[in-house]
Short mmCIF file of C-alpha atoms in Angstrom, two decimals:
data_model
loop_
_atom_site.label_atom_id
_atom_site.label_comp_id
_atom_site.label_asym_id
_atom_site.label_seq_id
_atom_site.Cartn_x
_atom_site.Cartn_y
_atom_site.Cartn_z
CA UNK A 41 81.92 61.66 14.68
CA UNK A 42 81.52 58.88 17.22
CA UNK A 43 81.71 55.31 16.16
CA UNK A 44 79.21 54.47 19.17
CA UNK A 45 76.21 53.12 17.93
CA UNK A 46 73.31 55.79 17.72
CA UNK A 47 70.12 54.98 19.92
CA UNK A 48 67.28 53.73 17.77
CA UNK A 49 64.87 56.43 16.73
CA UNK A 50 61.37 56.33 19.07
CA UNK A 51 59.28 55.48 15.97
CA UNK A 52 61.81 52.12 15.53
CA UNK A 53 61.74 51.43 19.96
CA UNK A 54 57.67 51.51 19.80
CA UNK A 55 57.62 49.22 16.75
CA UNK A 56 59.99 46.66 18.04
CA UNK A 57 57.78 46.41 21.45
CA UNK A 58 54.93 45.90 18.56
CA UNK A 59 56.33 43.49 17.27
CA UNK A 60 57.47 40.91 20.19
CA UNK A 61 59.07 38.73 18.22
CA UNK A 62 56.41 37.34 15.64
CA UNK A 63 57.82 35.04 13.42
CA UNK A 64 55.09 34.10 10.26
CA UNK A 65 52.90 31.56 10.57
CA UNK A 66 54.12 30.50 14.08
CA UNK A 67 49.95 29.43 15.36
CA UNK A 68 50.77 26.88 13.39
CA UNK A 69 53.67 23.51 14.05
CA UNK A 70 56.51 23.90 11.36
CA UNK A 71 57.32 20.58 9.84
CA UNK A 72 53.70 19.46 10.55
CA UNK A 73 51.59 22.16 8.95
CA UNK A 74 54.26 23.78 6.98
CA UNK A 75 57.72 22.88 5.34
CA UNK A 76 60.34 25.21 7.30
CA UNK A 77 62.88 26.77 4.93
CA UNK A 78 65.94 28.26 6.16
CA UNK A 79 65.20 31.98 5.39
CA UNK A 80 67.61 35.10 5.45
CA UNK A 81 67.81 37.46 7.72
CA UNK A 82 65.46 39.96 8.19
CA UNK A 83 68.36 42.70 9.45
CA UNK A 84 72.11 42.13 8.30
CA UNK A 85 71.93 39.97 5.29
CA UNK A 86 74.84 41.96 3.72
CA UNK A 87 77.14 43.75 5.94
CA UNK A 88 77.83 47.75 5.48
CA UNK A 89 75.38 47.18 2.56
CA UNK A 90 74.82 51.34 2.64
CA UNK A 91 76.12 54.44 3.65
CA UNK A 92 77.07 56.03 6.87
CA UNK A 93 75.62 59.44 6.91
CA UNK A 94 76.63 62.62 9.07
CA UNK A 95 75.43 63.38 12.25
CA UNK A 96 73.44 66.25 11.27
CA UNK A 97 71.98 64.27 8.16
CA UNK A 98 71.24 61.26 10.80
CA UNK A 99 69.51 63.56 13.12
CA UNK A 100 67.21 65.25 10.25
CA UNK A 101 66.11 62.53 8.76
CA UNK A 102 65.09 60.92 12.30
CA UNK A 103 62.97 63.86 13.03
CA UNK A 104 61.68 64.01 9.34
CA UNK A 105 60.88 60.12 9.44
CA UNK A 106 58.56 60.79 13.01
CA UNK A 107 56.89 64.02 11.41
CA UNK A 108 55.91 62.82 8.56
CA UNK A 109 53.72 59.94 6.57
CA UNK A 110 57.02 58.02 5.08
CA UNK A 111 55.48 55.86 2.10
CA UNK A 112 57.26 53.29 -0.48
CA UNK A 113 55.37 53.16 -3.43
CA UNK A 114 56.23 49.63 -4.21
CA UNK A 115 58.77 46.95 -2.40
CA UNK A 116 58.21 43.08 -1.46
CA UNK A 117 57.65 42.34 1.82
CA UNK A 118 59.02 38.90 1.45
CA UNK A 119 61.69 37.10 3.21
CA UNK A 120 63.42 34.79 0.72
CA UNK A 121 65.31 31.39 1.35
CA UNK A 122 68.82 31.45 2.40
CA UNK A 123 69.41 28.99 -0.47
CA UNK A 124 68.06 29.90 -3.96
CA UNK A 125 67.85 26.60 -4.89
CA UNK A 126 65.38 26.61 -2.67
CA UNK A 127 63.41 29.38 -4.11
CA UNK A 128 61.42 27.57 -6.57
CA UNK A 129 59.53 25.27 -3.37
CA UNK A 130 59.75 28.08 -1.02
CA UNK A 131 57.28 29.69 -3.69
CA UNK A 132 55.12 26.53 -4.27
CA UNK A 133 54.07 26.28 -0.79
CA UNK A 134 51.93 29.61 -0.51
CA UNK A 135 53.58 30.80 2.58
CA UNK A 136 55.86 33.42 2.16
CA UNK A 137 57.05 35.04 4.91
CA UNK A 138 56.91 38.22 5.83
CA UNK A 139 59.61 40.17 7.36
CA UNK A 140 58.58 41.50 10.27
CA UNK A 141 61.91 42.51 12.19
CA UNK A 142 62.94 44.31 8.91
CA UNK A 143 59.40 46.10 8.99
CA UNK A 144 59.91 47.41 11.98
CA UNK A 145 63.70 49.03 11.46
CA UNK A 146 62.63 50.84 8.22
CA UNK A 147 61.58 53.95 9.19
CA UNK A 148 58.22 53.86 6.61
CA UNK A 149 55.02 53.88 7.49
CA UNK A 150 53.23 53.17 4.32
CA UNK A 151 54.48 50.00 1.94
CA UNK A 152 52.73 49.39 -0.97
CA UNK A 153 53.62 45.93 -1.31
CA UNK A 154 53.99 43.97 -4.12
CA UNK A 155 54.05 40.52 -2.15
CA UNK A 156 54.55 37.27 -3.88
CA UNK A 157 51.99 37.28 -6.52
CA UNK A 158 54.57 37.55 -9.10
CA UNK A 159 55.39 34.74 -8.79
CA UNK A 160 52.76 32.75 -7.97
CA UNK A 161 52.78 29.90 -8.61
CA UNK A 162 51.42 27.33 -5.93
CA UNK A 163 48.66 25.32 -7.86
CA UNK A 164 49.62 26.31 -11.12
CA UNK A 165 52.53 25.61 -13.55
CA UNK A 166 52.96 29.51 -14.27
CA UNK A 167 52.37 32.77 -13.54
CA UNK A 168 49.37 34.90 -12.44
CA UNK A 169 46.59 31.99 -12.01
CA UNK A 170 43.64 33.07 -10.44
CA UNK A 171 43.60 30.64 -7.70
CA UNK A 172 46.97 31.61 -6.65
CA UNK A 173 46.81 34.92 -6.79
CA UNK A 174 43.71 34.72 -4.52
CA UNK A 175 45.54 32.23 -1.91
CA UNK A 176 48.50 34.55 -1.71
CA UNK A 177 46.54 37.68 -1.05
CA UNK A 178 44.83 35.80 1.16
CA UNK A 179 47.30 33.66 3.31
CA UNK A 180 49.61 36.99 3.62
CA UNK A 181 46.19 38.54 5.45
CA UNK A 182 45.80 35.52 7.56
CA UNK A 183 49.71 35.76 8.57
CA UNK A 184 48.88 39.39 9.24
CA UNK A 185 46.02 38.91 11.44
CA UNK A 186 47.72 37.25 13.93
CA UNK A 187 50.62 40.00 14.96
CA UNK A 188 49.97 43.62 16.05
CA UNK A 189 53.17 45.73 14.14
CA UNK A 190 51.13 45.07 10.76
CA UNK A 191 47.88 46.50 9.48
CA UNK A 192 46.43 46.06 5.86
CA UNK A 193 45.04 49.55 5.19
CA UNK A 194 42.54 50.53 2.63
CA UNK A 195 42.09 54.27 3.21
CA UNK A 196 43.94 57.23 4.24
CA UNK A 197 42.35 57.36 7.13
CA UNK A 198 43.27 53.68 8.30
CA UNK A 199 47.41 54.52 7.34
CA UNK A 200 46.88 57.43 9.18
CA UNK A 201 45.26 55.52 11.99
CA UNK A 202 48.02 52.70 12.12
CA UNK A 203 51.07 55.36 12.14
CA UNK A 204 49.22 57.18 15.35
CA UNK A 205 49.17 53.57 16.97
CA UNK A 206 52.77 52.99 15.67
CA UNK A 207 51.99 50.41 13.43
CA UNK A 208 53.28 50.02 10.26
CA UNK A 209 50.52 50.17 7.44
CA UNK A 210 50.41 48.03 4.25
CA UNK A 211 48.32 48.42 0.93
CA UNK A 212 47.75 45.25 -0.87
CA UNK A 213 48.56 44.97 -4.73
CA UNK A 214 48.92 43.03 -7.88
CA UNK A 215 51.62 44.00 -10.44
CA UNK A 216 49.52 42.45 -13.48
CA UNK A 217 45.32 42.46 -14.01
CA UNK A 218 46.69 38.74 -15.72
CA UNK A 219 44.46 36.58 -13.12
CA UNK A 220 41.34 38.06 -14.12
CA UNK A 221 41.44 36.73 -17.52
CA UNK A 222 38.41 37.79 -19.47
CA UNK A 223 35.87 38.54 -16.47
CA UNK A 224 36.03 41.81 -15.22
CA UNK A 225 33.72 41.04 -12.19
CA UNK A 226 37.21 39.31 -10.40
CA UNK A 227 38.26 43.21 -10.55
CA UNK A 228 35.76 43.69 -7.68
CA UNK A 229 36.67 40.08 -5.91
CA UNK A 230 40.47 41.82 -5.84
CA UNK A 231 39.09 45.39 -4.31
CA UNK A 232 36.94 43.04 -1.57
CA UNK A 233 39.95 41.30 -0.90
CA UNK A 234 41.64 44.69 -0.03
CA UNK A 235 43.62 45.34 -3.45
CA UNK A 236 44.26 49.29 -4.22
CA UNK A 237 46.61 49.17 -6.55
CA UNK A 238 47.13 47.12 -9.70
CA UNK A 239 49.50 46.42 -12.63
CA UNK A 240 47.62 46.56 -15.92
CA UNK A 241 50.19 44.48 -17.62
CA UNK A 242 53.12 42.37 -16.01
CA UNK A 243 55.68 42.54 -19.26
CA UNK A 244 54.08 39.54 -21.10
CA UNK A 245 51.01 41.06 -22.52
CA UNK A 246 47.94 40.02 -21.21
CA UNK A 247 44.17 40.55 -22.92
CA UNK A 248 44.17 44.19 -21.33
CA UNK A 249 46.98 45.20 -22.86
CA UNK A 250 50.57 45.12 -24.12
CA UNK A 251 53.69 44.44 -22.01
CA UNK A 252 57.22 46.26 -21.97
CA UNK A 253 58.65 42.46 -22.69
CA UNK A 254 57.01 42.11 -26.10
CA UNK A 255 57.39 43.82 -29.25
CA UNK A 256 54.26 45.73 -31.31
CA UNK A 257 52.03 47.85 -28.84
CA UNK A 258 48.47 48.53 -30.22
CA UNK A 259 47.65 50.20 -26.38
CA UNK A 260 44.93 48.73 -24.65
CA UNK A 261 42.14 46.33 -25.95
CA UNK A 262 38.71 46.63 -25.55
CA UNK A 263 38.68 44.34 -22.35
CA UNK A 264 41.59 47.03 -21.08
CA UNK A 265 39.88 49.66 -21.66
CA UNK A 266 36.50 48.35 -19.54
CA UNK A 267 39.18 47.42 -17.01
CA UNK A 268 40.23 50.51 -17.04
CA UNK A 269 36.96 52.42 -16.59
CA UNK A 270 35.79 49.24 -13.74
CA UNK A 271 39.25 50.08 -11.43
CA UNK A 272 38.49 53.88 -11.74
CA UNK A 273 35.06 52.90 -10.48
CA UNK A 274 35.99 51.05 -7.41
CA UNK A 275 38.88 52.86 -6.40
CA UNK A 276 41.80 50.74 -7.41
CA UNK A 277 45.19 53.20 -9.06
CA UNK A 278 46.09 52.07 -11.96
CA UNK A 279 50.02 51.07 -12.27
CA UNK A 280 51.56 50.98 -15.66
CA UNK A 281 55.00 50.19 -14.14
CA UNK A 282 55.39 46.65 -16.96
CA UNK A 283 53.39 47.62 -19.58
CA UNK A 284 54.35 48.48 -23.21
CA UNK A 285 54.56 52.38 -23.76
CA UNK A 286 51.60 52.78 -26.21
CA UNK A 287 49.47 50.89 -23.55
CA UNK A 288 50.69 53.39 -20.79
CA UNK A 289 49.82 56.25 -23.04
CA UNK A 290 46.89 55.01 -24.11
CA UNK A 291 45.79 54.23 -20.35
CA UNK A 292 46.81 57.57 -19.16
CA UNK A 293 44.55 59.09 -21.90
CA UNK A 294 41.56 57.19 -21.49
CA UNK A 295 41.51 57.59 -16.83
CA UNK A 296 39.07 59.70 -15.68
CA UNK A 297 42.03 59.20 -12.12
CA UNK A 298 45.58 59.58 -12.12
CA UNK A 299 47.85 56.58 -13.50
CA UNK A 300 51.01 55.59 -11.73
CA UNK A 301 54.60 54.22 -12.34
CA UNK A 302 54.86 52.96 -8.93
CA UNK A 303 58.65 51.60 -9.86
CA UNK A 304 60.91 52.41 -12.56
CA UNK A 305 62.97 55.29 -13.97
CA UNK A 306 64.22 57.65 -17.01
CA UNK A 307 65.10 55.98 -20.05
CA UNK A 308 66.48 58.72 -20.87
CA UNK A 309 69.38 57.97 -18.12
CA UNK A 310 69.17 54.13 -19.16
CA UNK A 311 67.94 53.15 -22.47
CA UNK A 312 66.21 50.07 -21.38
CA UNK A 313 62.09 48.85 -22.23
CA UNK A 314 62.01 48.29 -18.09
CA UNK A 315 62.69 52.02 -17.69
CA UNK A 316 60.29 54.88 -19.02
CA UNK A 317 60.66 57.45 -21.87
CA UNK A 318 60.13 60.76 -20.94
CA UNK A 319 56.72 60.91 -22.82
CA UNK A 320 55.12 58.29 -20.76
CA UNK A 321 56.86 59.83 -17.52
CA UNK A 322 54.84 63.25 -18.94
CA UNK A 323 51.02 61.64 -19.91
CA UNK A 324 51.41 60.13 -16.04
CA UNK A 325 51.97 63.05 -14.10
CA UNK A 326 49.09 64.99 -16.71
CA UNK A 327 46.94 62.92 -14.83
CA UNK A 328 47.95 63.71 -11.80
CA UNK A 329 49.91 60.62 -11.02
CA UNK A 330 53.65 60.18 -10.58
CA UNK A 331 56.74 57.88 -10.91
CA UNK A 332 58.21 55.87 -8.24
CA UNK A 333 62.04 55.33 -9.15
CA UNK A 334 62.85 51.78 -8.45
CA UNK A 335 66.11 50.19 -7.07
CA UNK A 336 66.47 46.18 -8.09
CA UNK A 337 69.36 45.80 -9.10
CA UNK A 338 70.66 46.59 -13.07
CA UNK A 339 67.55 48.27 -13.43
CA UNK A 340 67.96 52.16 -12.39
CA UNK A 341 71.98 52.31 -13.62
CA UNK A 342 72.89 55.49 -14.99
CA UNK A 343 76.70 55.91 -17.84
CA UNK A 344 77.82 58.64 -14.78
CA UNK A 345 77.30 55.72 -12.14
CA UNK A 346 77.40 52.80 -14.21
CA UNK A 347 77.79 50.38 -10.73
CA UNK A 348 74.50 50.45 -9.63
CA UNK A 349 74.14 52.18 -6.58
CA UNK A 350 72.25 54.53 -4.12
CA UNK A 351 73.39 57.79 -6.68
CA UNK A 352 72.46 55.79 -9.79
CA UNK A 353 69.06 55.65 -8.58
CA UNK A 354 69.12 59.25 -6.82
CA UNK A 355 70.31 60.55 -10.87
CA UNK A 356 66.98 58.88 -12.09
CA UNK A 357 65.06 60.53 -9.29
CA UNK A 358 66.28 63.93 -10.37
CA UNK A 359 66.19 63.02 -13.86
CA UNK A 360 62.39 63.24 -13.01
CA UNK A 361 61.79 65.49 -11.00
CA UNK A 362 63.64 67.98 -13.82
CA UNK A 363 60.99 66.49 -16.17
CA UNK A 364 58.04 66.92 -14.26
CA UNK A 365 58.22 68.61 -11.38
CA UNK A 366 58.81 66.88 -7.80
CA UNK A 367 55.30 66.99 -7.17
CA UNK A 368 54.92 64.02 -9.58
CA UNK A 369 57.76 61.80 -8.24
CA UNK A 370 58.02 59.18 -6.07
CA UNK A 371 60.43 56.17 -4.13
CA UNK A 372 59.01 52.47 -5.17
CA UNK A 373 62.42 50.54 -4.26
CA UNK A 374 61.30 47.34 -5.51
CA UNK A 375 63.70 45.56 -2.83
CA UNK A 376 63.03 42.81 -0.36
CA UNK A 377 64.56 41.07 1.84
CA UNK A 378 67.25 38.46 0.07
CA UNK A 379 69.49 37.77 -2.75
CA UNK A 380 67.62 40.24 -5.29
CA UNK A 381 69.63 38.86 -8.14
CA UNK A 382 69.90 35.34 -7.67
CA UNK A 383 65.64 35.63 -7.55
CA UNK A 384 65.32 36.87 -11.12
CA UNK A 385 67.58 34.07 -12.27
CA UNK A 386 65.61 31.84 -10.74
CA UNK A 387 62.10 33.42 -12.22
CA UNK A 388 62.60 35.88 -15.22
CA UNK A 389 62.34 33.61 -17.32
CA UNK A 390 58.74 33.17 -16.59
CA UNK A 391 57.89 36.30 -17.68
CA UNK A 392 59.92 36.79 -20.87
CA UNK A 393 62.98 39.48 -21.10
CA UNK A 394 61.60 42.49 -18.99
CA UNK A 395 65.08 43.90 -18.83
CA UNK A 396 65.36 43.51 -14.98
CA UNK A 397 69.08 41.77 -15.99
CA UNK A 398 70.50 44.79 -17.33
CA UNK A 399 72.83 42.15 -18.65
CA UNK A 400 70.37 40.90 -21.69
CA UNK A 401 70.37 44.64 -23.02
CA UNK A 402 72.36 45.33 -25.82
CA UNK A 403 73.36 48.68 -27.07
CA UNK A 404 74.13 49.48 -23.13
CA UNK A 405 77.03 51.38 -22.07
CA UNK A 406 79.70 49.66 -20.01
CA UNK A 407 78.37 48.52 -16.41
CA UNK A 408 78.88 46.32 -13.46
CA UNK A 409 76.98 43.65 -12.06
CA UNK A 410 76.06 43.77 -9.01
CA UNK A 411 74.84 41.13 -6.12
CA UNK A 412 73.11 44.08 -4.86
CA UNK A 413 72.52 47.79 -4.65
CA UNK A 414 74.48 49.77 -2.41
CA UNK A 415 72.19 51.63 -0.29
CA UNK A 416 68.74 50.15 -1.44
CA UNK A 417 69.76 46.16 -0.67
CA UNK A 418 66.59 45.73 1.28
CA UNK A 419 62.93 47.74 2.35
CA UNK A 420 64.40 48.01 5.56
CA UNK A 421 67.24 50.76 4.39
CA UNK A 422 66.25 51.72 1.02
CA UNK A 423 63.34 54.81 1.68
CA UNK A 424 65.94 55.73 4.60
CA UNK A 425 68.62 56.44 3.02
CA UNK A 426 67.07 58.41 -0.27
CA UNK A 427 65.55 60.24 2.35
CA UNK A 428 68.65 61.20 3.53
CA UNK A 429 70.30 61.45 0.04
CA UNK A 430 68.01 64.21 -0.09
CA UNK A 431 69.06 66.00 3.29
CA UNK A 432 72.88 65.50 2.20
CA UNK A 433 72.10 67.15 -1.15
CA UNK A 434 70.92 70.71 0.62
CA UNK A 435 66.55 69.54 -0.20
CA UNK A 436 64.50 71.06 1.96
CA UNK A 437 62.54 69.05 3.89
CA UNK A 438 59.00 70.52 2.12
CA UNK A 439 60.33 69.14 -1.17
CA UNK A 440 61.59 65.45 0.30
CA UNK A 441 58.16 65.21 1.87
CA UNK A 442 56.82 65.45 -1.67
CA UNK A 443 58.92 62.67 -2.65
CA UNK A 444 59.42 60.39 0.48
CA UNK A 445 55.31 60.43 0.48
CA UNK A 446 52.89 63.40 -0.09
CA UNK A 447 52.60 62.77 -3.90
CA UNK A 448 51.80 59.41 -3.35
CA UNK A 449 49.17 60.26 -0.38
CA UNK A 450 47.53 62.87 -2.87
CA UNK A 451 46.99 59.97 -5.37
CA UNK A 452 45.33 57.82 -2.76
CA UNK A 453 43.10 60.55 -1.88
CA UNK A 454 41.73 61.48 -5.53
CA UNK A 455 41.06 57.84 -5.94
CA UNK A 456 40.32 56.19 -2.39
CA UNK A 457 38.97 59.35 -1.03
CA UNK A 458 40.33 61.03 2.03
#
């Protein structure tokens, strides 16, 4: 094989004209309007951070990737500061930056992104305030507006519109229903505001339900179960990626739509609360939904690949796909773009022990740590290269269009409509 580089796929060429450049937030003057923080990369951050795949692989997955609706259930489109001292500022100013360079490299065509609102924290001394929540959502839209490679999507048809144009589409969400407190009219302030997925839980429990962080699960309360019934109304999926199990099961019961693990994996591969026991894996795809297998690192390790890595998390997506079938799995990376681990040091313990550091399980077999995930560091690499996983591994290329997006699409389009 040569060691030339190869020519970058048509999709990647057309993208890169898109996106000319765009740096966020540049209509406005950095040190006047906005605090400049030195950011990472958006391409390189780690060097030969994956694999180097065959020719023939390379060449499959290329034509594949401009076939076919490529969709990550759930990453961060987030460029992080160079320094992680610097994280806890970066995050107080409400303008995180979106990677646009990175965007444009990775091949999908669909993120679901998870954005900031973890973490967000601008006005407010912790987590999921209202008011935040609300000015991320809506400064990451006003950052959008003002580039071309980007376009928030709230249908099929508009993802499907963006990918004809080139463009790269992106579906707002929230990992927790925390901000809306007690009022379930903010549900339909959040599906205005373009959200079309959301987290009924975010580990701490909230008054919808219980979270995977806290112990005692009496499923969801009455204000989560009216939640539940209001998002199947307007057309928001319901994510049960953080909650406790007995609130997953409970939700999956009680949806009249399919519920989701947008990113996670077996626990039966890693005995962890952040991963997913085979029942709730089961009541999920009974309602037609389906599990996205995550990639932050120490979450998706696996005793035959204890250093987690690309065929850690490729065990978990077979794992599933054994359990359920592969139409009812999914990739949700759960990457972005900078040092993945020194970012939960800085903020886990916001939101209690979630088991994101593998390290705070006990009971675990022996594993590594990691400063980051061989394969998966980043959204620009991570769908790629399960994708071609898959093609190395002898899948047909019906099956990895199951997984690399069709069984997410065929959520979308029970509850969005076509």
């Amino acid at each position: 094989m040569s060691n030339s580089p190869r020519p970058l796929p048509r999709k990647t060429r057309a993208r890169l004209d898109l996106w000319r450049s765009y740096r966020s937030y540049q209509y406005l003057e950095a040190g006047r309007d906005f605090r400049a923080f030195d950011l990472v990369p958006a391409l390189g951050r780690v060097a030969d951070s994956g694999p180097v795949w065959s020719e023939s692989v390379e060449t499959r997955a290329r034509a594949f990737e401009e076939e076919h609706l490529v969709i990550s259930a759930h990453d961060h489109l987030s460029l992080r500061p160079a320094d992680p001292s610097d994280f806890a500022a970066y995050r107080r100013q409400g303008r995180e930056s979106i990677p646009y360079e990175g965007i444009a490299h990775s091949g999908v065509d669909l993120f679901f992104d998870g954005g900031p609102a973890a973490v967000s924290m601008i006005r407010s001394h912790t987590s999921w305030d209202w008011d935040d929540a609300v000015s991320d959502l809506a400064m990451r839209r006003a950052d959008i507006t003002h580039q071309q490679l980007v376009a928030v999507v709230t249908t099929l048809e508009e993802a499907r519109r963006a990918r004809a144009e080139d463009r790269v589409g992106v579906v707002l969400t929230l990992e927790s229903a925390s901000p809306i407190g007690n009022d379930l009219d903010r549900l339909d302030l959040l599906y205005g505001l373009g959200v079309r997925l959301l987290g009924l839980v975010y580990s701490e429990s909230n008054q919808l339900g219980s979270g995977l962080a806290d112990t005692g699960d009496a499923g969801l309360t009455a204000l989560g179960r009216h939640a539940l019934r209001r998002m199947n109304d307007l057309g928001i999926i319901v994510d049960v990626s953080h909650t406790g199990d007995a609130t997953a099961l409970d939700a999956a019961r009680r949806s009249s739509a399919p519920v989701v693990i947008t990113h996670a994996g077996s626990r039966a591969l890693w005995p962890t609360a952040r991963m997913k026991p085979d029942e709730v894996i089961r009541a999920c795809a009974d309602t037609g939904g389906f599990i996205g297998v995550e990639a932050a690192p120490h979450t998706t390790i696996t005793a035959r690949h204890p250093r987690h890595c690309l065929d850690s998390v490729m065990e978990h997506v077979e794992r599933c796909v054994e359990l359920v079938g592969i139409d009812h799995v999914a990739f949700g990376p759960d990457t972005n773009f900078g040092d993945h681990t020194a970012w939960h040091r800085t903020f886990a313990p916001l939101f209690g022990k979630d088991d994101k550091d593998a390290s705070a399980s006990s009971g675990l077999p022996t594993h590594e740590r990691v400063e980051y995930v061989h394969g998966c560091e980043n959204p620009a690499e991570a769908v790629g290269n399960m994708i071609r996983w898959l093609f190395d591994h002898g899948y047909s290329e019906e099956d990895v269009a199951k997984l690399a997006g069709g069984n997410v699409r065929r959520v979308a389009a029970t509850v969005w409509g076509s």
